[in-house]
Amino acid sequence: MLYRENGQFKTTYRQDQQMLPILQDRIFMALLLLFVFGVAPFIFSDYLFLSILIPFLVLSLAAIGLNLLVGYCGQISLGHAAFMSVGAYAAYNLVLRVPQLNFLVVLILAGLIAALVGLLFGIPSLRIRGLYLAVATLAAQFFVDWTFARVKWFTNYAPSGSVSTATIDIFGWTVDTPVRKYLFLLAVVTVFALVAKNLVRGHMGRAWMAMRDMDVAAEVIGIRPVYAKLTAFGVSSFYVGVAGALWGFVYLGSWEPLAFDINLSLNLLFMIIIGGMGSILGSFFGAFFIVALPILLNQAPEWLGIHLSTAMVSNLEAMIFGSLIIFFLIVEPQGLARLWAIGKEKLRLWPFPH
Amino acid sequence: MKRNRNLIILCVFLLAGLIMPLATGASDPGFYIEVLLGGLMAGVLYSLVALGFVLIFKASGVFNFAQGAMVLFAALSVARMAEVMPLWLATLLAIGIMIAFAFIVERLVLRPLVNQDPVVLLMATLGVTYFLNGFGQAVWGSDIYEINLGIAKEPVMILQNLFQGGILINKDDVAAAVAAVVLVALLALFFQKTKTGRALRAVADDHLAAQSIGIPLNRIWVIVWSVAGVVALVAGVIWGAKLGVQFSVSQVALKALPVVILGGFTSIPGAILGGLIIGVGEKMAEVFLAPIAVKAFDLAGGGIENWFAYVLALLFLLVLPEGLFGEKHIDRV
């Protein structure tokens, strides 16, 4: 009853093309932003920030990045954690070697370096696709893992191979407490998500989607495959690189090369399958799901009075992830985002469905 | 012509790399042959896993990421059941389990996803991988288990009069190689001489044509996943007997991906040859190339074998996109 667009007439093209065409959506988004920026920092506990919201925000950013490539451009990648680690180590070395740089600049530069590496490994996508591309991106994963584990310069000759970061300082505002970390991440993720949403609505995103849906037809209507595929790889790696830098600096604080192994790559892929391929909103759903499910699985048996060993919990987690992947691929290939859209459709008709 | 030239250049480089340690006198012949044999043994295992990939890919067009998980699951089943019953009975039961698994996968995963994009199917098998790893370890436990095949493990010295110091080989390695050869021979017989084998080849050739002459696709898929399960079982038992059954066994699947790229997605001889090439190449690179790289670039240890197989596969992909024996097809954008 409340969610109805009757009477909202579009009289200009500008109005017709806006990101949230329905008034109620705009109100909802405004309230949501008000809540997460203005209310949440005061009412949530540190535990909630540290164990759920901070990883959720960083992984959402990474999932958006992967979604741009896999969901929008249709190029599979099993090696995106590698680009995250490129971003993280690039940021680490920039902060270490050029300490006068502002962290925001470092973040952008780290993203650009990751984008360069992504472009390099994206070049094979011009000639191969599908399964072959999956293997090529796996090569990126293993090669990058190895590079950061073995080439001592990247870890500043740390004997154990692990690196630790200094506290981030932005114009005198130190990002040290959980609330400040949360706010910083929230601001970054909001900006990046907005940019991504508009990228995929624009010329570039349309080129990607055309490539995804049918590459031959896309070329016939004048989309350059080289341009479309390489921009997808570049932008995607940029996002993921920024996410990697944030993952290292804000969430982990200190990390080893194994922090960015293939399991993280696969987890990113699961996020966008479960959340919804080809949907920015879905990336958030998927990231939240992947972050929250293990915590829920750890807590739920305790509430029910059953005690499970940690090994059993991780096995259960793997089983549930695996089943959900298959379930979503079969039943709802567009993931949670599609369920959200169906919910909205239903709400528009409610309570008179005819 | 140009492609052939590139291929020849690549092969010459590889051969040069193979001969280099011997030619420059960097290693004595005995040690060199030991490394070579070690590489071949690893290659046999890669071949076995790759064989499972190829069987399934040929028959159903599914790139089965779960092959490694199947290896682990089969090996775990054998190892844990052999604790309470004779090995042969445990193996038979494990084969039964793998066939049941094939039925379940066909019914719950493949049939609903029929005619989907190969990448979607790949992701579905990723789901199967996670499920099977979790399930296997939940049921059978997640420690390291042993499989005792009753073959002595101590190495045997051979050819002592030919090389100084002789060559050490393990008896269980030889047994593994023999088992692999027997398995491949049996598979070849099965594919060439039985009615089911002929049906499998028909499906691999053309799904639609096979179905239209009355070959039941669903049953063929069950059969081929069962065969892949048995191959996984053999690989798992051999690997498990050598190094113990543990989670890392499932990671061998990641090494089998470059093998199938190298050999071609649809070729059984390709899988075997590719496995051997990757096995030998990787060992050679680790033993002879890594120390040079470590010295030259001041690395913190070698570990080239983690990515060498992938780089080799990528190189092959550039000059020979369909692999050594794959079907040639042209599609371009």
mmCIF file of N, CA, C and O in Angstrom, chain A residues 23-102:
data_model
loop_
_atom_site.group_PDB
_atom_site.id
_atom_site.type_symbol
_atom_site.label_atom_id
_atom_site.label_comp_id
_atom_site.label_asym_id
_atom_site.label_seq_id
_atom_site.Cartn_x
_atom_site.Cartn_y
_atom_site.Cartn_z
ATOM 1 N N LEU A 23 9.963 7.080 -5.753
ATOM 2 C CA LEU A 23 10.145 7.970 -4.604
ATOM 3 C C LEU A 23 10.420 7.189 -3.322
ATOM 4 O O LEU A 23 11.323 7.523 -2.557
ATOM 5 N N GLN A 24 9.658 6.106 -3.114
ATOM 6 C CA GLN A 24 9.826 5.338 -1.876
ATOM 7 C C GLN A 24 11.236 4.753 -1.777
ATOM 8 O O GLN A 24 11.794 4.648 -0.688
ATOM 9 N N ASP A 25 11.800 4.373 -2.932
ATOM 10 C CA ASP A 25 13.168 3.846 -2.931
ATOM 11 C C ASP A 25 14.141 4.915 -2.473
ATOM 12 O O ASP A 25 15.076 4.643 -1.711
ATOM 13 N N ARG A 26 13.904 6.142 -2.970
ATOM 14 C CA ARG A 26 14.814 7.228 -2.587
ATOM 15 C C ARG A 26 14.706 7.509 -1.095
ATOM 16 O O ARG A 26 15.713 7.696 -0.418
ATOM 17 N N ILE A 27 13.472 7.484 -0.591
ATOM 18 C CA ILE A 27 13.302 7.718 0.850
ATOM 19 C C ILE A 27 13.983 6.611 1.644
ATOM 20 O O ILE A 27 14.712 6.848 2.608
ATOM 21 N N PHE A 28 13.792 5.359 1.184
ATOM 22 C CA PHE A 28 14.390 4.223 1.878
ATOM 23 C C PHE A 28 15.912 4.365 1.890
ATOM 24 O O PHE A 28 16.566 4.165 2.930
ATOM 25 N N MET A 29 16.477 4.719 0.726
ATOM 26 C CA MET A 29 17.931 4.823 0.650
ATOM 27 C C MET A 29 18.438 5.944 1.561
ATOM 28 O O MET A 29 19.444 5.790 2.252
ATOM 29 N N ALA A 30 17.710 7.066 1.575
ATOM 30 C CA ALA A 30 18.120 8.176 2.430
ATOM 31 C C ALA A 30 18.085 7.767 3.895
ATOM 32 O O ALA A 30 19.025 8.041 4.665
ATOM 33 N N LEU A 31 17.015 7.059 4.275
ATOM 34 C CA LEU A 31 16.910 6.609 5.669
ATOM 35 C C LEU A 31 18.017 5.631 6.005
ATOM 36 O O LEU A 31 18.615 5.687 7.087
ATOM 37 N N LEU A 32 18.308 4.732 5.046
ATOM 38 C CA LEU A 32 19.353 3.734 5.278
ATOM 39 C C LEU A 32 20.694 4.425 5.496
ATOM 40 O O LEU A 32 21.424 4.116 6.449
ATOM 41 N N LEU A 33 21.007 5.384 4.611
ATOM 42 C CA LEU A 33 22.291 6.095 4.751
ATOM 43 C C LEU A 33 22.334 6.848 6.069
ATOM 44 O O LEU A 33 23.344 6.838 6.771
ATOM 45 N N LEU A 34 21.206 7.489 6.426
ATOM 46 C CA LEU A 34 21.139 8.214 7.694
ATOM 47 C C LEU A 34 21.403 7.257 8.846
ATOM 48 O O LEU A 34 22.176 7.555 9.767
ATOM 49 N N PHE A 35 20.811 6.078 8.750
ATOM 50 C CA PHE A 35 20.983 5.108 9.832
ATOM 51 C C PHE A 35 22.427 4.640 9.923
ATOM 52 O O PHE A 35 23.035 4.686 10.992
ATOM 53 N N VAL A 36 23.000 4.210 8.783
ATOM 54 C CA VAL A 36 24.334 3.605 8.881
ATOM 55 C C VAL A 36 25.395 4.649 9.221
ATOM 56 O O VAL A 36 26.379 4.350 9.896
ATOM 57 N N PHE A 37 25.192 5.901 8.765
ATOM 58 C CA PHE A 37 26.198 6.914 9.097
ATOM 59 C C PHE A 37 25.913 7.569 10.445
ATOM 60 O O PHE A 37 26.828 7.834 11.214
ATOM 61 N N GLY A 38 24.643 7.832 10.722
ATOM 62 C CA GLY A 38 24.325 8.669 11.869
ATOM 63 C C GLY A 38 23.953 7.913 13.130
ATOM 64 O O GLY A 38 24.259 8.353 14.235
ATOM 65 N N VAL A 39 23.286 6.767 12.977
ATOM 66 C CA VAL A 39 22.765 6.088 14.165
ATOM 67 C C VAL A 39 23.625 4.892 14.552
ATOM 68 O O VAL A 39 23.984 4.726 15.722
ATOM 69 N N ALA A 40 23.980 4.079 13.532
ATOM 70 C CA ALA A 40 24.685 2.828 13.817
ATOM 71 C C ALA A 40 25.953 3.017 14.656
ATOM 72 O O ALA A 40 26.189 2.232 15.585
ATOM 73 N N PRO A 41 26.783 4.032 14.390
ATOM 74 C CA PRO A 41 28.010 4.152 15.181
ATOM 75 C C PRO A 41 27.750 4.303 16.668
ATOM 76 O O PRO A 41 28.613 3.964 17.481
ATOM 77 N N PHE A 42 26.575 4.787 17.052
ATOM 78 C CA PHE A 42 26.320 5.015 18.470
ATOM 79 C C PHE A 42 25.695 3.820 19.164
ATOM 80 O O PHE A 42 25.808 3.680 20.373
ATOM 81 N N ILE A 43 25.008 2.973 18.397
ATOM 82 C CA ILE A 43 24.260 1.925 19.091
ATOM 83 C C ILE A 43 24.887 0.540 18.960
ATOM 84 O O ILE A 43 24.595 -0.338 19.763
ATOM 85 N N PHE A 44 25.772 0.310 17.955
ATOM 86 C CA PHE A 44 26.304 -1.042 17.789
ATOM 87 C C PHE A 44 27.525 -1.264 18.674
ATOM 88 O O PHE A 44 28.248 -0.318 19.009
ATOM 89 N N SER A 45 27.753 -2.528 19.028
ATOM 90 C CA SER A 45 28.890 -2.830 19.907
ATOM 91 C C SER A 45 30.160 -3.003 19.077
ATOM 92 O O SER A 45 30.117 -3.220 17.868
ATOM 93 N N ASP A 46 31.302 -2.921 19.752
ATOM 94 C CA ASP A 46 32.586 -3.091 19.077
ATOM 95 C C ASP A 46 32.692 -4.469 18.432
ATOM 96 O O ASP A 46 33.258 -4.623 17.359
ATOM 97 N N TYR A 47 32.116 -5.465 19.114
ATOM 98 C CA TYR A 47 32.182 -6.823 18.577
ATOM 99 C C TYR A 47 31.498 -6.886 17.214
ATOM 100 O O TYR A 47 32.018 -7.462 16.267
ATOM 101 N N LEU A 48 30.339 -6.240 17.143
ATOM 102 C CA LEU A 48 29.592 -6.242 15.889
ATOM 103 C C LEU A 48 30.390 -5.567 14.772
ATOM 104 O O LEU A 48 30.449 -6.056 13.641
ATOM 105 N N PHE A 49 31.052 -4.460 15.123
ATOM 106 C CA PHE A 49 31.861 -3.772 14.122
ATOM 107 C C PHE A 49 32.998 -4.661 13.651
ATOM 108 O O PHE A 49 33.214 -4.858 12.463
ATOM 109 N N LEU A 50 33.744 -5.206 14.629
ATOM 110 C CA LEU A 50 34.985 -5.896 14.279
ATOM 111 C C LEU A 50 34.734 -7.212 13.574
ATOM 112 O O LEU A 50 35.449 -7.571 12.648
ATOM 113 N N SER A 51 33.725 -7.966 14.027
ATOM 114 C CA SER A 51 33.623 -9.313 13.471
ATOM 115 C C SER A 51 32.643 -9.386 12.310
ATOM 116 O O SER A 51 32.697 -10.334 11.534
ATOM 117 N N ILE A 52 31.735 -8.427 12.189
ATOM 118 C CA ILE A 52 30.793 -8.515 11.066
ATOM 119 C C ILE A 52 30.902 -7.318 10.122
ATOM 120 O O ILE A 52 31.201 -7.471 8.942
ATOM 121 N N LEU A 53 30.704 -6.122 10.649
ATOM 122 C CA LEU A 53 30.507 -4.998 9.733
ATOM 123 C C LEU A 53 31.770 -4.632 8.974
ATOM 124 O O LEU A 53 31.718 -4.338 7.779
ATOM 125 N N ILE A 54 32.933 -4.653 9.640
ATOM 126 C CA ILE A 54 34.161 -4.257 8.939
ATOM 127 C C ILE A 54 34.520 -5.257 7.838
ATOM 128 O O ILE A 54 34.695 -4.868 6.681
ATOM 129 N N PRO A 55 34.598 -6.578 8.149
ATOM 130 C CA PRO A 55 34.849 -7.494 7.027
ATOM 131 C C PRO A 55 33.759 -7.440 5.972
ATOM 132 O O PRO A 55 34.045 -7.540 4.774
ATOM 133 N N PHE A 56 32.526 -7.243 6.408
ATOM 134 C CA PHE A 56 31.429 -7.182 5.442
ATOM 135 C C PHE A 56 31.645 -6.037 4.449
ATOM 136 O O PHE A 56 31.513 -6.220 3.234
ATOM 137 N N LEU A 57 32.024 -4.871 4.962
ATOM 138 C CA LEU A 57 32.185 -3.727 4.063
ATOM 139 C C LEU A 57 33.318 -3.956 3.075
ATOM 140 O O LEU A 57 33.182 -3.705 1.873
ATOM 141 N N VAL A 58 34.461 -4.452 3.573
ATOM 142 C CA VAL A 58 35.598 -4.658 2.674
ATOM 143 C C VAL A 58 35.255 -5.711 1.622
ATOM 144 O O VAL A 58 35.515 -5.531 0.426
ATOM 145 N N LEU A 59 34.658 -6.813 2.079
ATOM 146 C CA LEU A 59 34.352 -7.879 1.126
ATOM 147 C C LEU A 59 33.267 -7.451 0.141
ATOM 148 O O LEU A 59 33.271 -7.900 -1.006
ATOM 149 N N SER A 60 32.364 -6.573 0.567
ATOM 150 C CA SER A 60 31.378 -6.058 -0.391
ATOM 151 C C SER A 60 32.084 -5.345 -1.524
ATOM 152 O O SER A 60 31.733 -5.516 -2.698
ATOM 153 N N LEU A 61 33.073 -4.542 -1.156
ATOM 154 C CA LEU A 61 33.808 -3.805 -2.181
ATOM 155 C C LEU A 61 34.489 -4.781 -3.148
ATOM 156 O O LEU A 61 34.417 -4.630 -4.371
ATOM 157 N N ALA A 62 35.126 -5.810 -2.574
ATOM 158 C CA ALA A 62 35.783 -6.809 -3.424
ATOM 159 C C ALA A 62 34.758 -7.529 -4.285
ATOM 160 O O ALA A 62 34.999 -7.794 -5.471
ATOM 161 N N ALA A 63 33.606 -7.835 -3.692
ATOM 162 C CA ALA A 63 32.584 -8.560 -4.450
ATOM 163 C C ALA A 63 32.045 -7.690 -5.580
ATOM 164 O O ALA A 63 31.786 -8.185 -6.679
ATOM 165 N N ILE A 64 31.892 -6.377 -5.319
ATOM 166 C CA ILE A 64 31.471 -5.483 -6.400
ATOM 167 C C ILE A 64 32.491 -5.564 -7.530
ATOM 168 O O ILE A 64 32.143 -5.688 -8.704
ATOM 169 N N GLY A 65 33.777 -5.509 -7.162
ATOM 170 C CA GLY A 65 34.826 -5.572 -8.173
ATOM 171 C C GLY A 65 34.727 -6.837 -9.006
ATOM 172 O O GLY A 65 34.774 -6.794 -10.237
ATOM 173 N N LEU A 66 34.576 -7.973 -8.322
ATOM 174 C CA LEU A 66 34.506 -9.239 -9.060
ATOM 175 C C LEU A 66 33.226 -9.296 -9.890
ATOM 176 O O LEU A 66 33.219 -9.813 -11.007
ATOM 177 N N ASN A 67 32.157 -8.729 -9.333
ATOM 178 C CA ASN A 67 30.881 -8.749 -10.035
ATOM 179 C C ASN A 67 30.952 -7.964 -11.343
ATOM 180 O O ASN A 67 30.338 -8.337 -12.336
ATOM 181 N N LEU A 68 31.714 -6.861 -11.331
ATOM 182 C CA LEU A 68 31.858 -6.094 -12.567
ATOM 183 C C LEU A 68 32.426 -6.982 -13.663
ATOM 184 O O LEU A 68 32.028 -6.909 -14.825
ATOM 185 N N LEU A 69 33.376 -7.842 -13.289
ATOM 186 C CA LEU A 69 34.023 -8.692 -14.292
ATOM 187 C C LEU A 69 33.170 -9.908 -14.631
ATOM 188 O O LEU A 69 32.907 -10.190 -15.802
ATOM 189 N N VAL A 70 32.742 -10.644 -13.606
ATOM 190 C CA VAL A 70 32.062 -11.915 -13.844
ATOM 191 C C VAL A 70 30.587 -11.698 -14.151
ATOM 192 O O VAL A 70 30.049 -12.248 -15.106
ATOM 193 N N GLY A 71 29.934 -10.873 -13.324
ATOM 194 C CA GLY A 71 28.498 -10.688 -13.485
ATOM 195 C C GLY A 71 28.148 -9.812 -14.667
ATOM 196 O O GLY A 71 27.175 -10.062 -15.357
ATOM 197 N N TYR A 72 28.931 -8.758 -14.883
ATOM 198 C CA TYR A 72 28.578 -7.822 -15.954
ATOM 199 C C TYR A 72 29.272 -8.151 -17.260
ATOM 200 O O TYR A 72 28.685 -8.026 -18.321
ATOM 201 N N CYS A 73 30.546 -8.530 -17.207
ATOM 202 C CA CYS A 73 31.255 -8.753 -18.463
ATOM 203 C C CYS A 73 31.324 -10.227 -18.843
ATOM 204 O O CYS A 73 31.743 -10.581 -19.928
ATOM 205 N N GLY A 74 30.949 -11.108 -17.910
ATOM 206 C CA GLY A 74 30.889 -12.521 -18.240
ATOM 207 C C GLY A 74 32.225 -13.220 -18.379
ATOM 208 O O GLY A 74 32.318 -14.285 -18.961
ATOM 209 N N GLN A 75 33.291 -12.601 -17.833
ATOM 210 C CA GLN A 75 34.601 -13.255 -17.876
ATOM 211 C C GLN A 75 34.859 -13.900 -16.517
ATOM 212 O O GLN A 75 34.889 -13.213 -15.515
ATOM 213 N N ILE A 76 35.058 -15.206 -16.509
ATOM 214 C CA ILE A 76 35.252 -15.885 -15.230
ATOM 215 C C ILE A 76 36.642 -15.574 -14.674
ATOM 216 O O ILE A 76 37.592 -15.401 -15.421
ATOM 217 N N SER A 77 36.721 -15.446 -13.358
ATOM 218 C CA SER A 77 38.038 -15.306 -12.732
ATOM 219 C C SER A 77 38.081 -16.104 -11.444
ATOM 220 O O SER A 77 37.234 -15.927 -10.579
ATOM 221 N N LEU A 78 39.061 -16.975 -11.337
ATOM 222 C CA LEU A 78 39.258 -17.730 -10.102
ATOM 223 C C LEU A 78 40.459 -17.192 -9.346
ATOM 224 O O LEU A 78 40.952 -17.833 -8.436
ATOM 225 N N GLY A 79 40.953 -16.019 -9.737
ATOM 226 C CA GLY A 79 42.187 -15.543 -9.112
ATOM 227 C C GLY A 79 42.086 -14.145 -8.561
ATOM 228 O O GLY A 79 43.087 -13.443 -8.499
ATOM 229 N N HIS A 80 40.879 -13.723 -8.143
ATOM 230 C CA HIS A 80 40.782 -12.329 -7.760
ATOM 231 C C HIS A 80 41.439 -12.004 -6.430
ATOM 232 O O HIS A 80 41.773 -10.849 -6.174
ATOM 233 N N ALA A 81 41.617 -13.001 -5.577
ATOM 234 C CA ALA A 81 42.331 -12.728 -4.328
ATOM 235 C C ALA A 81 43.757 -12.277 -4.631
ATOM 236 O O ALA A 81 44.359 -11.519 -3.867
ATOM 237 N N ALA A 82 44.287 -12.724 -5.770
ATOM 238 C CA ALA A 82 45.635 -12.302 -6.156
ATOM 239 C C ALA A 82 45.671 -10.795 -6.351
ATOM 240 O O ALA A 82 46.607 -10.122 -5.905
ATOM 241 N N PHE A 83 44.634 -10.233 -6.985
ATOM 242 C CA PHE A 83 44.632 -8.786 -7.205
ATOM 243 C C PHE A 83 44.399 -8.051 -5.893
ATOM 244 O O PHE A 83 44.897 -6.939 -5.707
ATOM 245 N N MET A 84 43.657 -8.696 -4.982
ATOM 246 C CA MET A 84 43.535 -8.111 -3.646
ATOM 247 C C MET A 84 44.905 -8.021 -2.994
ATOM 248 O O MET A 84 45.252 -7.004 -2.381
ATOM 249 N N SER A 85 45.679 -9.088 -3.110
ATOM 250 C CA SER A 85 46.985 -9.069 -2.448
ATOM 251 C C SER A 85 47.898 -8.065 -3.135
ATOM 252 O O SER A 85 48.704 -7.412 -2.460
ATOM 253 N N VAL A 86 47.767 -7.893 -4.460
ATOM 254 C CA VAL A 86 48.563 -6.866 -5.132
ATOM 255 C C VAL A 86 48.238 -5.499 -4.526
ATOM 256 O O VAL A 86 49.128 -4.718 -4.178
ATOM 257 N N GLY A 87 46.935 -5.234 -4.350
ATOM 258 C CA GLY A 87 46.545 -3.961 -3.749
ATOM 259 C C GLY A 87 47.095 -3.801 -2.355
ATOM 260 O O GLY A 87 47.626 -2.743 -1.988
ATOM 261 N N ALA A 88 46.993 -4.869 -1.562
ATOM 262 C CA ALA A 88 47.446 -4.793 -0.170
ATOM 263 C C ALA A 88 48.945 -4.547 -0.093
ATOM 264 O O ALA A 88 49.410 -3.664 0.643
ATOM 265 N N TYR A 89 49.721 -5.313 -0.866
ATOM 266 C CA TYR A 89 51.173 -5.147 -0.794
ATOM 267 C C TYR A 89 51.616 -3.831 -1.423
ATOM 268 O O TYR A 89 52.586 -3.214 -0.961
ATOM 269 N N ALA A 90 50.899 -3.387 -2.463
ATOM 270 C CA ALA A 90 51.231 -2.091 -3.059
ATOM 271 C C ALA A 90 51.029 -0.993 -2.018
ATOM 272 O O ALA A 90 51.895 -0.124 -1.834
ATOM 273 N N ALA A 91 49.896 -1.053 -1.306
ATOM 274 C CA ALA A 91 49.636 -0.037 -0.283
ATOM 275 C C ALA A 91 50.693 -0.103 0.813
ATOM 276 O O ALA A 91 51.211 0.925 1.274
ATOM 277 N N TYR A 92 51.040 -1.330 1.214
ATOM 278 C CA TYR A 92 52.047 -1.493 2.265
ATOM 279 C C TYR A 92 53.365 -0.853 1.855
ATOM 280 O O TYR A 92 53.973 -0.095 2.620
ATOM 281 N N ASN A 93 53.789 -1.135 0.622
ATOM 282 C CA ASN A 93 55.080 -0.605 0.177
ATOM 283 C C ASN A 93 55.025 0.904 -0.032
ATOM 284 O O ASN A 93 56.008 1.604 0.235
ATOM 285 N N LEU A 94 53.886 1.408 -0.495
ATOM 286 C CA LEU A 94 53.771 2.853 -0.680
ATOM 287 C C LEU A 94 53.852 3.574 0.657
ATOM 288 O O LEU A 94 54.569 4.575 0.808
ATOM 289 N N VAL A 95 53.134 3.052 1.646
ATOM 290 C CA VAL A 95 53.166 3.679 2.975
ATOM 291 C C VAL A 95 54.568 3.591 3.562
ATOM 292 O O VAL A 95 55.068 4.535 4.182
ATOM 293 N N LEU A 96 55.214 2.444 3.320
ATOM 294 C CA LEU A 96 56.547 2.223 3.891
ATOM 295 C C LEU A 96 57.592 3.120 3.240
ATOM 296 O O LEU A 96 58.430 3.719 3.912
ATOM 297 N N ARG A 97 57.511 3.219 1.900
ATOM 298 C CA ARG A 97 58.601 3.876 1.181
ATOM 299 C C ARG A 97 58.328 5.338 0.899
ATOM 300 O O ARG A 97 59.253 6.129 0.694
ATOM 301 N N VAL A 98 57.073 5.727 0.818
ATOM 302 C CA VAL A 98 56.742 7.138 0.591
ATOM 303 C C VAL A 98 55.802 7.579 1.708
ATOM 304 O O VAL A 98 54.609 7.775 1.495
ATOM 305 N N PRO A 99 56.326 7.725 2.944
ATOM 306 C CA PRO A 99 55.427 7.922 4.084
ATOM 307 C C PRO A 99 54.642 9.227 4.040
ATOM 308 O O PRO A 99 53.628 9.353 4.729
ATOM 309 N N GLN A 100 55.097 10.218 3.238
ATOM 310 C CA GLN A 100 54.381 11.496 3.270
ATOM 311 C C GLN A 100 53.059 11.459 2.505
ATOM 312 O O GLN A 100 52.275 12.396 2.584
ATOM 313 N N LEU A 101 52.808 10.365 1.756
ATOM 314 C CA LEU A 101 51.559 10.289 0.994
ATOM 315 C C LEU A 101 50.360 10.138 1.925
ATOM 316 O O LEU A 101 50.418 9.419 2.919
ATOM 317 N N ASN A 102 49.285 10.802 1.554
ATOM 318 C CA ASN A 102 48.036 10.613 2.280
ATOM 319 C C ASN A 102 47.492 9.213 1.980
ATOM 320 O O ASN A 102 47.646 8.712 0.868
#
